Amino acid sequence: MYRTREFEQMEIEYFVENDENKAMETYEQRKKDSLEYRTKVIEINPENLRFKDHEKLAHYAADAVDIEYRYPR
């Protein structure tokens, strides 16, 4: 028997002004808001969440991150 990893995937892209400082400020705020929503509204244990930065970026991206969830065993 072979077992594969099952997953659900969702993608959200934000495009902001062409100002690097403002873009990074918005990016960091969105990460903070996203984590707060998941931990306070949905009540996911923050120990089961992690931000994983991308090693390679799309040509139009200044930064990118995945939010990974560790399913409790």
PDB file with one MODEL, atoms N, CA, C and O in Angstrom:
MODEL        1
ATOM      1  N   MET A   1       0.846  -1.157   0.000  1.00  0.00           N
ATOM      2  CA  MET A   1       0.000   0.000   0.000  1.00  0.00           C
ATOM      3  C   MET A   1       0.902   1.234   0.000  1.00  0.00           C
ATOM      4  O   MET A   1       1.885   1.311   0.737  1.00  0.00           O
ATOM      5  N   TYR A   2       0.543   2.178  -0.835  1.00  0.00           N
ATOM      6  CA  TYR A   2       1.257   3.452  -0.877  1.00  0.00           C
ATOM      7  C   TYR A   2       0.359   4.529  -0.304  1.00  0.00           C
ATOM      8  O   TYR A   2      -0.833   4.598  -0.605  1.00  0.00           O
ATOM      9  N   ARG A   3       0.945   5.353   0.512  1.00  0.00           N
ATOM     10  CA  ARG A   3       0.168   6.452   1.083  1.00  0.00           C
ATOM     11  C   ARG A   3       0.788   7.764   0.619  1.00  0.00           C
ATOM     12  O   ARG A   3       1.997   7.969   0.723  1.00  0.00           O
ATOM     13  N   THR A   4      -0.047   8.627   0.117  1.00  0.00           N
ATOM     14  CA  THR A   4       0.449   9.931  -0.321  1.00  0.00           C
ATOM     15  C   THR A   4      -0.086  11.013   0.596  1.00  0.00           C
ATOM     16  O   THR A   4      -1.084  10.826   1.292  1.00  0.00           O
ATOM     17  N   ARG A   5       0.573  12.111   0.585  1.00  0.00           N
ATOM     18  CA  ARG A   5       0.173  13.247   1.399  1.00  0.00           C
ATOM     19  C   ARG A   5      -1.002  13.947   0.721  1.00  0.00           C
ATOM     20  O   ARG A   5      -0.915  14.337  -0.443  1.00  0.00           O
ATOM     21  N   GLU A   6      -2.086  14.098   1.449  1.00  0.00           N
ATOM     22  CA  GLU A   6      -3.248  14.794   0.911  1.00  0.00           C
ATOM     23  C   GLU A   6      -3.225  16.228   1.397  1.00  0.00           C
ATOM     24  O   GLU A   6      -2.788  16.505   2.514  1.00  0.00           O
ATOM     25  N   PHE A   7      -3.690  17.130   0.567  1.00  0.00           N
ATOM     26  CA  PHE A   7      -3.700  18.517   0.997  1.00  0.00           C
ATOM     27  C   PHE A   7      -4.765  19.316   0.265  1.00  0.00           C
ATOM     28  O   PHE A   7      -5.219  18.953  -0.820  1.00  0.00           O
ATOM     29  N   GLU A   8      -5.135  20.391   0.885  1.00  0.00           N
ATOM     30  CA  GLU A   8      -6.024  21.379   0.288  1.00  0.00           C
ATOM     31  C   GLU A   8      -5.167  22.607   0.043  1.00  0.00           C
ATOM     32  O   GLU A   8      -4.279  22.918   0.836  1.00  0.00           O
ATOM     33  N   GLN A   9      -5.425  23.290  -1.030  1.00  0.00           N
ATOM     34  CA  GLN A   9      -4.602  24.442  -1.352  1.00  0.00           C
ATOM     35  C   GLN A   9      -5.483  25.624  -1.730  1.00  0.00           C
ATOM     36  O   GLN A   9      -6.497  25.478  -2.413  1.00  0.00           O
ATOM     37  N   MET A  10      -5.070  26.790  -1.272  1.00  0.00           N
ATOM     38  CA  MET A  10      -5.754  28.027  -1.624  1.00  0.00           C
ATOM     39  C   MET A  10      -4.675  29.063  -1.878  1.00  0.00           C
ATOM     40  O   MET A  10      -3.641  29.064  -1.211  1.00  0.00           O
ATOM     41  N   GLU A  11      -4.906  29.928  -2.820  1.00  0.00           N
ATOM     42  CA  GLU A  11      -3.911  30.951  -3.127  1.00  0.00           C
ATOM     43  C   GLU A  11      -4.565  32.323  -3.113  1.00  0.00           C
ATOM     44  O   GLU A  11      -5.653  32.522  -3.654  1.00  0.00           O
ATOM     45  N   ILE A  12      -3.878  33.255  -2.485  1.00  0.00           N
ATOM     46  CA  ILE A  12      -4.326  34.645  -2.478  1.00  0.00           C
ATOM     47  C   ILE A  12      -3.154  35.495  -2.931  1.00  0.00           C
ATOM     48  O   ILE A  12      -2.041  35.344  -2.427  1.00  0.00           O
ATOM     49  N   GLU A  13      -3.397  36.381  -3.873  1.00  0.00           N
ATOM     50  CA  GLU A  13      -2.348  37.285  -4.333  1.00  0.00           C
ATOM     51  C   GLU A  13      -2.786  38.717  -4.070  1.00  0.00           C
ATOM     52  O   GLU A  13      -3.939  39.084  -4.295  1.00  0.00           O
ATOM     53  N   TYR A  14      -1.848  39.513  -3.592  1.00  0.00           N
ATOM     54  CA  TYR A  14      -2.099  40.933  -3.365  1.00  0.00           C
ATOM     55  C   TYR A  14      -1.136  41.730  -4.220  1.00  0.00           C
ATOM     56  O   TYR A  14       0.067  41.466  -4.234  1.00  0.00           O
ATOM     57  N   PHE A  15      -1.670  42.700  -4.928  1.00  0.00           N
ATOM     58  CA  PHE A  15      -0.844  43.597  -5.722  1.00  0.00           C
ATOM     59  C   PHE A  15      -0.978  44.978  -5.107  1.00  0.00           C
ATOM     60  O   PHE A  15      -2.089  45.461  -4.889  1.00  0.00           O
ATOM     61  N   VAL A  16       0.149  45.612  -4.827  1.00  0.00           N
ATOM     62  CA  VAL A  16       0.156  46.906  -4.143  1.00  0.00           C
ATOM     63  C   VAL A  16       0.948  47.921  -4.962  1.00  0.00           C
ATOM     64  O   VAL A  16       1.530  47.596  -5.996  1.00  0.00           O
ATOM     65  N   GLU A  17       0.953  49.158  -4.469  1.00  0.00           N
ATOM     66  CA  GLU A  17       1.666  50.227  -5.154  1.00  0.00           C
ATOM     67  C   GLU A  17       3.111  49.837  -5.441  1.00  0.00           C
ATOM     68  O   GLU A  17       3.711  49.027  -4.735  1.00  0.00           O
ATOM     69  N   ASN A  18       3.645  50.430  -6.486  1.00  0.00           N
ATOM     70  CA  ASN A  18       5.027  50.153  -6.861  1.00  0.00           C
ATOM     71  C   ASN A  18       5.976  50.998  -6.003  1.00  0.00           C
ATOM     72  O   ASN A  18       6.723  51.838  -6.504  1.00  0.00           O
ATOM     73  N   ASP A  19       5.917  50.746  -4.713  1.00  0.00           N
ATOM     74  CA  ASP A  19       6.764  51.420  -3.724  1.00  0.00           C
ATOM     75  C   ASP A  19       7.235  50.326  -2.780  1.00  0.00           C
ATOM     76  O   ASP A  19       6.444  49.800  -1.998  1.00  0.00           O
ATOM     77  N   GLU A  20       8.509  49.981  -2.845  1.00  0.00           N
ATOM     78  CA  GLU A  20       9.013  48.816  -2.114  1.00  0.00           C
ATOM     79  C   GLU A  20       8.755  48.898  -0.612  1.00  0.00           C
ATOM     80  O   GLU A  20       8.358  47.905  -0.002  1.00  0.00           O
ATOM     81  N   ASN A  21       8.971  50.058  -0.013  1.00  0.00           N
ATOM     82  CA  ASN A  21       8.750  50.191   1.432  1.00  0.00           C
ATOM     83  C   ASN A  21       7.286  49.984   1.791  1.00  0.00           C
ATOM     84  O   ASN A  21       6.970  49.265   2.739  1.00  0.00           O
ATOM     85  N   LYS A  22       6.393  50.616   1.032  1.00  0.00           N
ATOM     86  CA  LYS A  22       4.964  50.473   1.302  1.00  0.00           C
ATOM     87  C   LYS A  22       4.509  49.034   1.031  1.00  0.00           C
ATOM     88  O   LYS A  22       3.689  48.486   1.767  1.00  0.00           O
ATOM     89  N   ALA A  23       5.043  48.437  -0.018  1.00  0.00           N
ATOM     90  CA  ALA A  23       4.678  47.059  -0.357  1.00  0.00           C
ATOM     91  C   ALA A  23       5.066  46.105   0.771  1.00  0.00           C
ATOM     92  O   ALA A  23       4.269  45.250   1.157  1.00  0.00           O
ATOM     93  N   MET A  24       6.272  46.241   1.300  1.00  0.00           N
ATOM     94  CA  MET A  24       6.713  45.350   2.376  1.00  0.00           C
ATOM     95  C   MET A  24       5.937  45.610   3.666  1.00  0.00           C
ATOM     96  O   MET A  24       5.668  44.682   4.429  1.00  0.00           O
ATOM     97  N   GLU A  25       5.582  46.860   3.907  1.00  0.00           N
ATOM     98  CA  GLU A  25       4.760  47.184   5.076  1.00  0.00           C
ATOM     99  C   GLU A  25       3.396  46.504   4.965  1.00  0.00           C
ATOM    100  O   GLU A  25       2.903  45.925   5.933  1.00  0.00           O
ATOM    101  N   THR A  26       2.797  46.579   3.787  1.00  0.00           N
ATOM    102  CA  THR A  26       1.500  45.928   3.544  1.00  0.00           C
ATOM    103  C   THR A  26       1.637  44.412   3.668  1.00  0.00           C
ATOM    104  O   THR A  26       0.780  43.758   4.263  1.00  0.00           O
ATOM    105  N   TYR A  27       2.695  43.862   3.116  1.00  0.00           N
ATOM    106  CA  TYR A  27       2.951  42.419   3.164  1.00  0.00           C
ATOM    107  C   TYR A  27       3.044  41.930   4.611  1.00  0.00           C
ATOM    108  O   TYR A  27       2.402  40.946   4.978  1.00  0.00           O
ATOM    109  N   GLU A  28       3.834  42.609   5.422  1.00  0.00           N
ATOM    110  CA  GLU A  28       3.991  42.215   6.827  1.00  0.00           C
ATOM    111  C   GLU A  28       2.674  42.351   7.590  1.00  0.00           C
ATOM    112  O   GLU A  28       2.364  41.520   8.444  1.00  0.00           O
ATOM    113  N   GLN A  29       1.902  43.388   7.290  1.00  0.00           N
ATOM    114  CA  GLN A  29       0.607  43.572   7.952  1.00  0.00           C
ATOM    115  C   GLN A  29      -0.359  42.453   7.568  1.00  0.00           C
ATOM    116  O   GLN A  29      -1.096  41.952   8.417  1.00  0.00           O
ATOM    117  N   ARG A  30      -0.359  42.058   6.289  1.00  0.00           N
ATOM    118  CA  ARG A  30      -1.241  40.969   5.839  1.00  0.00           C
ATOM    119  C   ARG A  30      -0.855  39.650   6.516  1.00  0.00           C
ATOM    120  O   ARG A  30      -1.734  38.870   6.883  1.00  0.00           O
ATOM    121  N   LYS A  31       0.441  39.392   6.686  1.00  0.00           N
ATOM    122  CA  LYS A  31       0.877  38.180   7.391  1.00  0.00           C
ATOM    123  C   LYS A  31       0.376  38.202   8.831  1.00  0.00           C
ATOM    124  O   LYS A  31      -0.133  37.202   9.335  1.00  0.00           O
ATOM    125  N   LYS A  32       0.524  39.340   9.482  1.00  0.00           N
ATOM    126  CA  LYS A  32       0.077  39.487  10.873  1.00  0.00           C
ATOM    127  C   LYS A  32      -1.435  39.292  10.971  1.00  0.00           C
ATOM    128  O   LYS A  32      -1.914  38.563  11.840  1.00  0.00           O
ATOM    129  N   ASP A  33      -2.188  39.946  10.076  1.00  0.00           N
ATOM    130  CA  ASP A  33      -3.651  39.827  10.079  1.00  0.00           C
ATOM    131  C   ASP A  33      -4.094  38.392   9.813  1.00  0.00           C
ATOM    132  O   ASP A  33      -5.036  37.900  10.434  1.00  0.00           O
ATOM    133  N   SER A  34      -3.416  37.733   8.896  1.00  0.00           N
ATOM    134  CA  SER A  34      -3.753  36.356   8.549  1.00  0.00           C
ATOM    135  C   SER A  34      -3.557  35.428   9.746  1.00  0.00           C
ATOM    136  O   SER A  34      -4.411  34.591  10.037  1.00  0.00           O
ATOM    137  N   LEU A  35      -2.435  35.581  10.430  1.00  0.00           N
ATOM    138  CA  LEU A  35      -2.169  34.755  11.607  1.00  0.00           C
ATOM    139  C   LEU A  35      -3.181  35.048  12.710  1.00  0.00           C
ATOM    140  O   LEU A  35      -3.679  34.130  13.360  1.00  0.00           O
ATOM    141  N   GLU A  36      -3.481  36.312  12.917  1.00  0.00           N
ATOM    142  CA  GLU A  36      -4.450  36.693  13.950  1.00  0.00           C
ATOM    143  C   GLU A  36      -5.834  36.118  13.641  1.00  0.00           C
ATOM    144  O   GLU A  36      -6.515  35.634  14.544  1.00  0.00           O
ATOM    145  N   TYR A  37      -6.251  36.167  12.386  1.00  0.00           N
ATOM    146  CA  TYR A  37      -7.546  35.608  11.990  1.00  0.00           C
ATOM    147  C   TYR A  37      -7.600  34.109  12.297  1.00  0.00           C
ATOM    148  O   TYR A  37      -8.574  33.618  12.867  1.00  0.00           O
ATOM    149  N   ARG A  38      -6.557  33.401  11.917  1.00  0.00           N
ATOM    150  CA  ARG A  38      -6.548  31.952  12.123  1.00  0.00           C
ATOM    151  C   ARG A  38      -6.506  31.565  13.596  1.00  0.00           C
ATOM    152  O   ARG A  38      -7.124  30.577  13.993  1.00  0.00           O
ATOM    153  N   THR A  39      -5.784  32.333  14.412  1.00  0.00           N
ATOM    154  CA  THR A  39      -5.641  31.964  15.820  1.00  0.00           C
ATOM    155  C   THR A  39      -6.756  32.498  16.706  1.00  0.00           C
ATOM    156  O   THR A  39      -7.120  31.852  17.688  1.00  0.00           O
ATOM    157  N   LYS A  40      -7.309  33.668  16.380  1.00  0.00           N
ATOM    158  CA  LYS A  40      -8.325  34.266  17.253  1.00  0.00           C
ATOM    159  C   LYS A  40      -9.755  34.046  16.774  1.00  0.00           C
ATOM    160  O   LYS A  40     -10.656  33.857  17.590  1.00  0.00           O
ATOM    161  N   VAL A  41      -9.971  34.068  15.476  1.00  0.00           N
ATOM    162  CA  VAL A  41     -11.332  33.901  14.949  1.00  0.00           C
ATOM    163  C   VAL A  41     -11.650  32.419  14.736  1.00  0.00           C
ATOM    164  O   VAL A  41     -12.662  31.920  15.226  1.00  0.00           O
ATOM    165  N   ILE A  42     -10.795  31.736  14.016  1.00  0.00           N
ATOM    166  CA  ILE A  42     -11.015  30.309  13.754  1.00  0.00           C
ATOM    167  C   ILE A  42     -10.563  29.459  14.940  1.00  0.00           C
ATOM    168  O   ILE A  42     -10.972  28.307  15.080  1.00  0.00           O
ATOM    169  N   GLU A  43      -9.721  30.034  15.785  1.00  0.00           N
ATOM    170  CA  GLU A  43      -9.200  29.385  16.991  1.00  0.00           C
ATOM    171  C   GLU A  43      -8.319  28.173  16.693  1.00  0.00           C
ATOM    172  O   GLU A  43      -8.430  27.131  17.339  1.00  0.00           O
ATOM    173  N   ILE A  44      -7.456  28.330  15.716  1.00  0.00           N
ATOM    174  CA  ILE A  44      -6.454  27.309  15.431  1.00  0.00           C
ATOM    175  C   ILE A  44      -5.296  27.522  16.396  1.00  0.00           C
ATOM    176  O   ILE A  44      -4.873  28.655  16.627  1.00  0.00           O
ATOM    177  N   ASN A  45      -4.793  26.451  16.947  1.00  0.00           N
ATOM    178  CA  ASN A  45      -3.646  26.528  17.839  1.00  0.00           C
ATOM    179  C   ASN A  45      -2.442  27.040  17.041  1.00  0.00           C
ATOM    180  O   ASN A  45      -2.062  26.419  16.048  1.00  0.00           O
ATOM    181  N   PRO A  46      -1.837  28.155  17.451  1.00  0.00           N
ATOM    182  CA  PRO A  46      -0.712  28.709  16.688  1.00  0.00           C
ATOM    183  C   PRO A  46       0.492  27.772  16.596  1.00  0.00           C
ATOM    184  O   PRO A  46       1.337  27.937  15.716  1.00  0.00           O
ATOM    185  N   GLU A  47       0.576  26.796  17.492  1.00  0.00           N
ATOM    186  CA  GLU A  47       1.668  25.823  17.415  1.00  0.00           C
ATOM    187  C   GLU A  47       1.536  24.922  16.191  1.00  0.00           C
ATOM    188  O   GLU A  47       2.506  24.284  15.782  1.00  0.00           O
ATOM    189  N   ASN A  48       0.336  24.869  15.601  1.00  0.00           N
ATOM    190  CA  ASN A  48       0.111  24.043  14.417  1.00  0.00           C
ATOM    191  C   ASN A  48       0.227  24.829  13.118  1.00  0.00           C
ATOM    192  O   ASN A  48      -0.042  24.289  12.045  1.00  0.00           O
ATOM    193  N   LEU A  49       0.621  26.087  13.198  1.00  0.00           N
ATOM    194  CA  LEU A  49       0.777  26.926  12.013  1.00  0.00           C
ATOM    195  C   LEU A  49       2.225  27.352  11.865  1.00  0.00           C
ATOM    196  O   LEU A  49       2.934  27.548  12.852  1.00  0.00           O
ATOM    197  N   ARG A  50       2.655  27.492  10.617  1.00  0.00           N
ATOM    198  CA  ARG A  50       3.969  28.082  10.384  1.00  0.00           C
ATOM    199  C   ARG A  50       3.975  28.793   9.038  1.00  0.00           C
ATOM    200  O   ARG A  50       3.288  28.392   8.098  1.00  0.00           O
ATOM    201  N   PHE A  51       4.760  29.847   8.971  1.00  0.00           N
ATOM    202  CA  PHE A  51       4.990  30.553   7.721  1.00  0.00           C
ATOM    203  C   PHE A  51       6.228  29.943   7.075  1.00  0.00           C
ATOM    204  O   PHE A  51       7.271  29.807   7.716  1.00  0.00           O
ATOM    205  N   LYS A  52       6.107  29.582   5.820  1.00  0.00           N
ATOM    206  CA  LYS A  52       7.245  29.023   5.090  1.00  0.00           C
ATOM    207  C   LYS A  52       7.548  29.948   3.914  1.00  0.00           C
ATOM    208  O   LYS A  52       6.761  30.065   2.975  1.00  0.00           O
ATOM    209  N   ASP A  53       8.696  30.597   3.989  1.00  0.00           N
ATOM    210  CA  ASP A  53       9.099  31.510   2.916  1.00  0.00           C
ATOM    211  C   ASP A  53       9.488  30.727   1.673  1.00  0.00           C
ATOM    212  O   ASP A  53      10.004  29.613   1.762  1.00  0.00           O
ATOM    213  N   HIS A  54       9.236  31.322   0.515  1.00  0.00           N
ATOM    214  CA  HIS A  54       9.595  30.697  -0.750  1.00  0.00           C
ATOM    215  C   HIS A  54      11.074  30.928  -1.039  1.00  0.00           C
ATOM    216  O   HIS A  54      11.608  32.005  -0.773  1.00  0.00           O
ATOM    217  N   GLU A  55      11.719  29.924  -1.576  1.00  0.00           N
ATOM    218  CA  GLU A  55      13.114  30.082  -1.990  1.00  0.00           C
ATOM    219  C   GLU A  55      13.181  30.717  -3.372  1.00  0.00           C
ATOM    220  O   GLU A  55      14.083  31.506  -3.653  1.00  0.00           O
ATOM    221  N   LYS A  56      12.236  30.376  -4.227  1.00  0.00           N
ATOM    222  CA  LYS A  56      12.182  30.951  -5.573  1.00  0.00           C
ATOM    223  C   LYS A  56      10.898  31.759  -5.681  1.00  0.00           C
ATOM    224  O   LYS A  56       9.850  31.358  -5.173  1.00  0.00           O
ATOM    225  N   LEU A  57      10.994  32.899  -6.348  1.00  0.00           N
ATOM    226  CA  LEU A  57       9.836  33.783  -6.496  1.00  0.00           C
ATOM    227  C   LEU A  57       9.469  33.946  -7.960  1.00  0.00           C
ATOM    228  O   LEU A  57      10.312  33.807  -8.845  1.00  0.00           O
ATOM    229  N   ALA A  58       8.209  34.240  -8.200  1.00  0.00           N
ATOM    230  CA  ALA A  58       7.767  34.611  -9.539  1.00  0.00           C
ATOM    231  C   ALA A  58       8.457  35.919  -9.918  1.00  0.00           C
ATOM    232  O   ALA A  58       8.838  36.700  -9.046  1.00  0.00           O
ATOM    233  N   HIS A  59       8.613  36.151 -11.193  1.00  0.00           N
ATOM    234  CA  HIS A  59       9.340  37.344 -11.640  1.00  0.00           C
ATOM    235  C   HIS A  59       8.710  38.647 -11.148  1.00  0.00           C
ATOM    236  O   HIS A  59       9.408  39.654 -11.025  1.00  0.00           O
ATOM    237  N   TYR A  60       7.424  38.648 -10.868  1.00  0.00           N
ATOM    238  CA  TYR A  60       6.734  39.864 -10.436  1.00  0.00           C
ATOM    239  C   TYR A  60       6.626  39.984  -8.917  1.00  0.00           C
ATOM    240  O   TYR A  60       6.078  40.969  -8.423  1.00  0.00           O
ATOM    241  N   ALA A  61       7.137  39.006  -8.165  1.00  0.00           N
ATOM    242  CA  ALA A  61       6.942  38.982  -6.714  1.00  0.00           C
ATOM    243  C   ALA A  61       8.150  39.544  -5.967  1.00  0.00           C
ATOM    244  O   ALA A  61       9.298  39.240  -6.290  1.00  0.00           O
ATOM    245  N   ALA A  62       7.865  40.369  -4.964  1.00  0.00           N
ATOM    246  CA  ALA A  62       8.918  40.871  -4.078  1.00  0.00           C
ATOM    247  C   ALA A  62       9.149  39.881  -2.940  1.00  0.00           C
ATOM    248  O   ALA A  62      10.251  39.792  -2.400  1.00  0.00           O
ATOM    249  N   ASP A  63       8.111  39.145  -2.584  1.00  0.00           N
ATOM    250  CA  ASP A  63       8.212  38.143  -1.526  1.00  0.00           C
ATOM    251  C   ASP A  63       7.003  37.222  -1.623  1.00  0.00           C
ATOM    252  O   ASP A  63       6.022  37.543  -2.294  1.00  0.00           O
ATOM    253  N   ALA A  64       7.077  36.091  -0.960  1.00  0.00           N
ATOM    254  CA  ALA A  64       5.966  35.141  -0.955  1.00  0.00           C
ATOM    255  C   ALA A  64       6.120  34.224   0.244  1.00  0.00           C
ATOM    256  O   ALA A  64       7.231  33.940   0.692  1.00  0.00           O
ATOM    257  N   VAL A  65       4.986  33.766   0.754  1.00  0.00           N
ATOM    258  CA  VAL A  65       5.010  32.887   1.921  1.00  0.00           C
ATOM    259  C   VAL A  65       3.842  31.908   1.835  1.00  0.00           C
ATOM    260  O   VAL A  65       2.771  32.239   1.327  1.00  0.00           O
ATOM    261  N   ASP A  66       4.066  30.707   2.337  1.00  0.00           N
ATOM    262  CA  ASP A  66       2.992  29.728   2.493  1.00  0.00           C
ATOM    263  C   ASP A  66       2.675  29.639   3.976  1.00  0.00           C
ATOM    264  O   ASP A  66       3.567  29.749   4.818  1.00  0.00           O
ATOM    265  N   ILE A  67       1.413  29.441   4.290  1.00  0.00           N
ATOM    266  CA  ILE A  67       1.023  29.166   5.665  1.00  0.00           C
ATOM    267  C   ILE A  67       0.706  27.681   5.709  1.00  0.00           C
ATOM    268  O   ILE A  67      -0.219  27.212   5.046  1.00  0.00           O
ATOM    269  N   GLU A  68       1.476  26.952   6.491  1.00  0.00           N
ATOM    270  CA  GLU A  68       1.294  25.511   6.582  1.00  0.00           C
ATOM    271  C   GLU A  68       0.643  25.153   7.911  1.00  0.00           C
ATOM    272  O   GLU A  68       0.921  25.752   8.949  1.00  0.00           O
ATOM    273  N   TYR A  69      -0.230  24.158   7.842  1.00  0.00           N
ATOM    274  CA  TYR A  69      -0.942  23.692   9.031  1.00  0.00           C
ATOM    275  C   TYR A  69      -0.524  22.266   9.328  1.00  0.00           C
ATOM    276  O   TYR A  69      -0.574  21.403   8.452  1.00  0.00           O
ATOM    277  N   ARG A  70      -0.114  22.018  10.552  1.00  0.00           N
ATOM    278  CA  ARG A  70       0.244  20.662  10.985  1.00  0.00           C
ATOM    279  C   ARG A  70      -0.993  20.044  11.625  1.00  0.00           C
ATOM    280  O   ARG A  70      -1.430  20.462  12.697  1.00  0.00           O
ATOM    281  N   TYR A  71      -1.543  19.050  10.956  1.00  0.00           N
ATOM    282  CA  TYR A  71      -2.720  18.381  11.491  1.00  0.00           C
ATOM    283  C   TYR A  71      -2.335  17.586  12.732  1.00  0.00           C
ATOM    284  O   TYR A  71      -1.365  16.828  12.706  1.00  0.00           O
ATOM    285  N   PRO A  72      -3.085  17.751  13.814  1.00  0.00           N
ATOM    286  CA  PRO A  72      -2.787  16.979  15.029  1.00  0.00           C
ATOM    287  C   PRO A  72      -2.951  15.486  14.756  1.00  0.00           C
ATOM    288  O   PRO A  72      -3.803  15.077  13.968  1.00  0.00           O
ATOM    289  N   ARG A  73      -2.143  14.701  15.402  1.00  0.00           N
ATOM    290  CA  ARG A  73      -2.220  13.236  15.223  1.00  0.00           C
ATOM    291  C   ARG A  73      -3.100  12.634  16.268  1.00  0.00           C
ATOM    292  O   ARG A  73      -3.291  11.418  16.287  1.00  0.00           O
TER     293      ARG A  73
ENDMDL
END
